[in-house]
mmCIF file of C-alpha atoms in Angstrom:
data_model
loop_
_atom_site.group_PDB
_atom_site.id
_atom_site.type_symbol
_atom_site.label_atom_id
_atom_site.label_comp_id
_atom_site.label_asym_id
_atom_site.label_seq_id
_atom_site.Cartn_x
_atom_site.Cartn_y
_atom_site.Cartn_z
ATOM 1 C CA ASN A 4 -76.103 61.111 5.780
ATOM 2 C CA ASP A 5 -76.182 57.346 5.461
ATOM 3 C CA LEU A 6 -78.611 55.056 7.228
ATOM 4 C CA PHE A 7 -78.115 51.330 7.677
ATOM 5 C CA ILE A 8 -81.143 49.147 8.415
ATOM 6 C CA TYR A 9 -80.581 45.526 9.267
ATOM 7 C CA PHE A 10 -83.361 43.025 9.978
ATOM 8 C CA LEU A 11 -82.348 40.350 12.463
ATOM 9 C CA LYS A 12 -84.314 37.517 14.010
ATOM 10 C CA GLY A 13 -85.485 39.444 17.057
ATOM 11 C CA GLU A 14 -84.862 43.081 16.235
ATOM 12 C CA ILE A 15 -84.220 45.697 13.604
ATOM 13 C CA PHE A 16 -81.005 47.735 13.851
ATOM 14 C CA ILE A 17 -80.923 51.282 12.516
ATOM 15 C CA THR A 18 -77.554 53.031 12.404
ATOM 16 C CA LEU A 19 -76.879 56.591 11.244
ATOM 17 C CA TYR A 20 -73.610 57.967 9.929
ATOM 18 C CA SER A 21 -73.403 61.669 9.151
ATOM 19 C CA GLU A 22 -70.414 63.282 7.444
ATOM 20 C CA GLY A 23 -68.550 59.986 7.760
ATOM 21 C CA GLU A 24 -69.004 59.819 11.536
ATOM 22 C CA PHE A 25 -71.073 57.367 13.553
ATOM 23 C CA ARG A 26 -74.030 59.178 15.157
ATOM 24 C CA GLN A 27 -76.481 56.687 16.610
ATOM 25 C CA THR A 28 -77.780 53.147 16.640
ATOM 26 C CA SER A 29 -81.408 52.447 17.449
ATOM 27 C CA ILE A 30 -82.940 49.049 18.009
ATOM 28 C CA ILE A 31 -86.538 48.187 17.265
ATOM 29 C CA PRO A 32 -87.365 45.002 19.198
ATOM 30 C CA ASP A 33 -89.578 43.509 16.503
ATOM 31 C CA GLY A 34 -87.643 41.562 13.915
ATOM 32 C CA LEU A 35 -88.185 38.858 11.341
ATOM 33 C CA GLU A 36 -89.237 36.189 13.830
ATOM 34 C CA SER A 37 -92.306 38.167 14.868
ATOM 35 C CA ILE A 38 -93.275 38.576 11.199
ATOM 36 C CA TYR A 39 -92.879 34.814 10.722
ATOM 37 C CA GLU A 40 -94.888 34.010 13.865
ATOM 38 C CA THR A 41 -97.727 36.341 12.874
ATOM 39 C CA LEU A 42 -97.864 34.841 9.377
ATOM 40 C CA ASN A 43 -97.820 31.356 10.848
ATOM 41 C CA GLU A 44 -100.654 32.145 13.268
ATOM 42 C CA THR A 45 -102.775 34.045 10.754
ATOM 43 C CA LEU A 46 -102.418 31.672 7.809
ATOM 44 C CA LYS A 47 -102.125 28.414 9.820
ATOM 45 C CA LEU A 48 -99.068 27.356 7.841
ATOM 46 C CA LYS A 49 -97.974 23.732 8.193
ATOM 47 C CA ASP A 50 -94.419 22.498 7.874
ATOM 48 C CA PHE A 51 -93.174 26.046 7.395
ATOM 49 C CA SER A 52 -90.150 26.751 9.615
ATOM 50 C CA PHE A 53 -88.451 30.042 10.319
ATOM 51 C CA GLU A 54 -85.627 28.931 7.997
ATOM 52 C CA ASP A 55 -88.208 28.238 5.253
ATOM 53 C CA PHE A 56 -89.560 31.739 5.811
ATOM 54 C CA LEU A 57 -86.099 33.300 5.472
ATOM 55 C CA GLU A 58 -85.407 31.357 2.283
ATOM 56 C CA LEU A 59 -88.733 32.491 0.806
ATOM 57 C CA LEU A 60 -88.080 36.056 1.887
ATOM 58 C CA VAL A 61 -84.703 36.327 0.132
ATOM 59 C CA LYS A 62 -86.008 34.459 -2.920
ATOM 60 C CA ASN A 63 -89.442 36.088 -3.466
ATOM 61 C CA GLY A 64 -89.303 39.026 -1.070
ATOM 62 C CA LEU A 65 -91.790 41.864 -1.305
ATOM 63 C CA ASP A 66 -92.304 41.680 -5.052
ATOM 64 C CA SER A 67 -95.796 40.464 -5.959
ATOM 65 C CA ASN A 68 -94.503 39.231 -9.341
ATOM 66 C CA ASN A 69 -92.520 36.548 -7.522
ATOM 67 C CA TYR A 70 -95.602 34.859 -6.042
ATOM 68 C CA GLU A 71 -97.906 32.325 -7.655
ATOM 69 C CA GLU A 72 -101.611 33.122 -7.781
ATOM 70 C CA ASP A 73 -102.350 30.768 -4.875
ATOM 71 C CA LYS A 74 -99.885 32.717 -2.663
ATOM 72 C CA THR A 75 -101.563 36.131 -2.938
ATOM 73 C CA LYS A 76 -102.907 35.972 0.639
ATOM 74 C CA PHE A 77 -99.424 35.155 1.930
ATOM 75 C CA PHE A 78 -97.932 38.057 -0.041
ATOM 76 C CA SER A 79 -100.680 40.435 1.095
ATOM 77 C CA ASP A 80 -100.153 39.571 4.772
ATOM 78 C CA LEU A 81 -96.365 39.706 4.418
ATOM 79 C CA SER A 82 -96.588 43.150 2.789
ATOM 80 C CA GLU A 83 -98.866 44.423 5.547
ATOM 81 C CA LEU A 84 -96.479 43.207 8.257
ATOM 82 C CA PHE A 85 -93.511 44.867 6.549
ATOM 83 C CA SER A 86 -95.559 48.044 6.067
ATOM 84 C CA ASN A 87 -96.130 48.135 9.826
ATOM 85 C CA ARG A 88 -92.394 47.724 10.458
ATOM 86 C CA PHE A 89 -91.565 50.467 7.977
ATOM 87 C CA LEU A 90 -93.937 52.879 9.718
ATOM 88 C CA VAL A 91 -92.062 52.250 12.977
ATOM 89 C CA ILE A 92 -88.716 52.615 11.179
ATOM 90 C CA SER A 93 -89.921 55.880 9.599
ATOM 91 C CA ASN A 94 -90.906 57.271 12.996
ATOM 92 C CA GLN A 95 -87.526 56.294 14.442
ATOM 93 C CA ILE A 96 -85.726 57.965 11.529
ATOM 94 C CA HIS A 97 -87.651 61.204 12.098
ATOM 95 C CA VAL A 98 -86.590 61.158 15.752
ATOM 96 C CA ILE A 99 -82.946 60.659 14.730
ATOM 97 C CA ILE A 100 -83.117 63.396 12.076
ATOM 98 C CA ARG A 101 -84.528 65.900 14.588
ATOM 99 C CA LYS A 102 -82.010 64.884 17.240
ATOM 100 C CA PHE A 103 -79.041 65.643 14.980
ATOM 101 C CA GLY A 104 -80.593 68.590 13.120
ATOM 102 C CA LEU A 105 -80.408 66.872 9.752
ATOM 103 C CA THR A 106 -82.610 67.729 6.813
ATOM 104 C CA THR A 107 -82.384 64.499 4.825
ATOM 105 C CA ILE A 108 -81.106 60.972 4.648
ATOM 106 C CA ASP A 109 -79.039 60.676 1.481
ATOM 107 C CA ARG A 110 -78.606 56.928 1.262
ATOM 108 C CA ILE A 111 -80.116 53.874 2.898
ATOM 109 C CA PHE A 112 -78.464 50.471 2.971
ATOM 110 C CA MET A 113 -80.637 47.548 3.953
ATOM 111 C CA SER A 114 -80.358 43.800 4.427
ATOM 112 C CA THR A 115 -81.310 40.865 6.619
ATOM 113 C CA LEU A 116 -79.378 38.153 8.408
ATOM 114 C CA LYS A 117 -80.051 35.969 5.347
ATOM 115 C CA GLY A 118 -79.408 38.482 2.568
ATOM 116 C CA SER A 119 -81.230 41.038 0.453
ATOM 117 C CA ILE A 120 -85.006 41.067 0.060
ATOM 118 C CA PRO A 121 -86.313 41.578 -3.499
ATOM 119 C CA GLY A 122 -88.733 44.515 -3.592
ATOM 120 C CA ILE A 123 -87.623 46.048 -0.294
ATOM 121 C CA SER A 124 -86.127 49.064 -2.067
ATOM 122 C CA GLU A 125 -89.609 50.024 -3.282
ATOM 123 C CA PHE A 126 -90.920 49.720 0.287
ATOM 124 C CA ALA A 127 -88.122 51.952 1.522
ATOM 125 C CA ASN A 128 -88.877 54.501 -1.164
ATOM 126 C CA MET A 129 -92.607 54.455 -0.383
ATOM 127 C CA TYR A 130 -92.297 54.675 3.420
ATOM 128 C CA LEU A 131 -88.976 56.451 3.906
ATOM 129 C CA GLY A 132 -88.743 58.574 0.764
ATOM 130 C CA VAL A 133 -85.327 57.175 -0.157
ATOM 131 C CA GLU A 134 -84.538 54.180 -2.314
ATOM 132 C CA ALA A 135 -82.597 51.511 -0.449
ATOM 133 C CA ASN A 136 -79.345 49.950 -1.592
ATOM 134 C CA ASP A 137 -78.280 46.425 -0.741
ATOM 135 C CA LEU A 138 -75.991 46.155 2.237
ATOM 136 C CA LYS A 139 -73.526 44.018 0.337
ATOM 137 C CA PHE A 140 -70.000 45.278 0.322
ATOM 138 C CA ASP A 141 -67.899 42.136 0.619
ATOM 139 C CA ARG A 142 -67.177 41.656 -3.095
ATOM 140 C CA GLU A 143 -63.448 42.373 -2.923
ATOM 141 C CA TYR A 144 -63.072 40.251 0.223
ATOM 142 C CA ASN A 145 -65.336 37.429 -0.934
ATOM 143 C CA PRO A 146 -64.596 36.633 -4.596
ATOM 144 C CA ASP A 147 -66.233 33.196 -4.279
ATOM 145 C CA ASN A 148 -69.515 34.884 -3.303
ATOM 146 C CA LEU A 149 -69.997 32.729 -0.207
ATOM 147 C CA GLU A 150 -73.005 33.440 2.007
ATOM 148 C CA ILE A 151 -71.829 35.971 4.598
ATOM 149 C CA ASP A 152 -73.826 37.765 7.274
ATOM 150 C CA GLN A 153 -73.317 41.378 6.160
ATOM 151 C CA PHE A 154 -73.853 42.773 9.661
ATOM 152 C CA LEU A 155 -71.155 40.508 11.071
ATOM 153 C CA PHE A 156 -68.900 41.336 8.134
ATOM 154 C CA LEU A 157 -69.370 45.075 8.729
ATOM 155 C CA SER A 158 -68.454 44.558 12.394
ATOM 156 C CA MET A 159 -65.313 42.678 11.402
ATOM 157 C CA LEU A 160 -64.287 45.413 8.953
ATOM 158 C CA TYR A 161 -64.815 48.049 11.618
ATOM 159 C CA ALA A 162 -62.753 46.030 14.106
ATOM 160 C CA LYS A 163 -59.951 45.787 11.533
ATOM 161 C CA VAL A 164 -59.975 49.554 10.962
ATOM 162 C CA ALA A 165 -60.199 50.278 14.694
ATOM 163 C CA TYR A 166 -57.277 47.955 15.389
ATOM 164 C CA SER A 167 -55.107 49.335 12.587
ATOM 165 C CA LYS A 168 -55.747 52.944 13.706
ATOM 166 C CA ASN A 169 -55.680 52.135 17.435
ATOM 167 C CA ILE A 170 -59.216 53.495 17.893
ATOM 168 C CA GLN A 171 -60.547 52.695 21.349
ATOM 169 C CA ASP A 172 -63.530 55.065 21.454
ATOM 170 C CA ASP A 173 -66.113 52.304 21.202
ATOM 171 C CA ASN A 174 -64.989 50.293 24.197
ATOM 172 C CA VAL A 175 -68.202 48.935 25.755
ATOM 173 C CA GLU A 176 -66.476 47.618 28.852
ATOM 174 C CA SER A 177 -65.391 49.573 31.894
ATOM 175 C CA PHE A 178 -61.827 48.264 31.423
ATOM 176 C CA LYS A 179 -59.477 49.119 28.587
ATOM 177 C CA ARG A 180 -59.097 46.368 26.016
#
């Protein structure tokens, strides 16, 4: 039972695969932009764009050791906002587990539109009871280690597999593709 959690600008995607089969995708409409906006409002940050926030998040993340002493308030508020998101994610996971009669989630893969967040695995372990792995699986396809949106990359890999096996189960249109 594998769970994929992906933080986007406006939402958080949660996708469950069980026994190698897709089971469900849930969307929590409260992504990274709302965390940024709350931090900006609370701390009255100047000259701190959403892009700056994303860069800081993938560089320093949720690891207190990565913050200077004068940034402890920022880290504290950031941690609290992520804690709130993880409580919502945890509730959603419990709903999914009950719906499919599962007993556990074996693995969690997690990332953001900008990359991995240092320290997020500890958050996942604390709130979800499972340590998170990075959602980074493009090594054999990306030997130059270019910045790639992992969610988009996963979609492209799935499309390649679906095309090669002539899978048309996930057609979202009313007309055949």
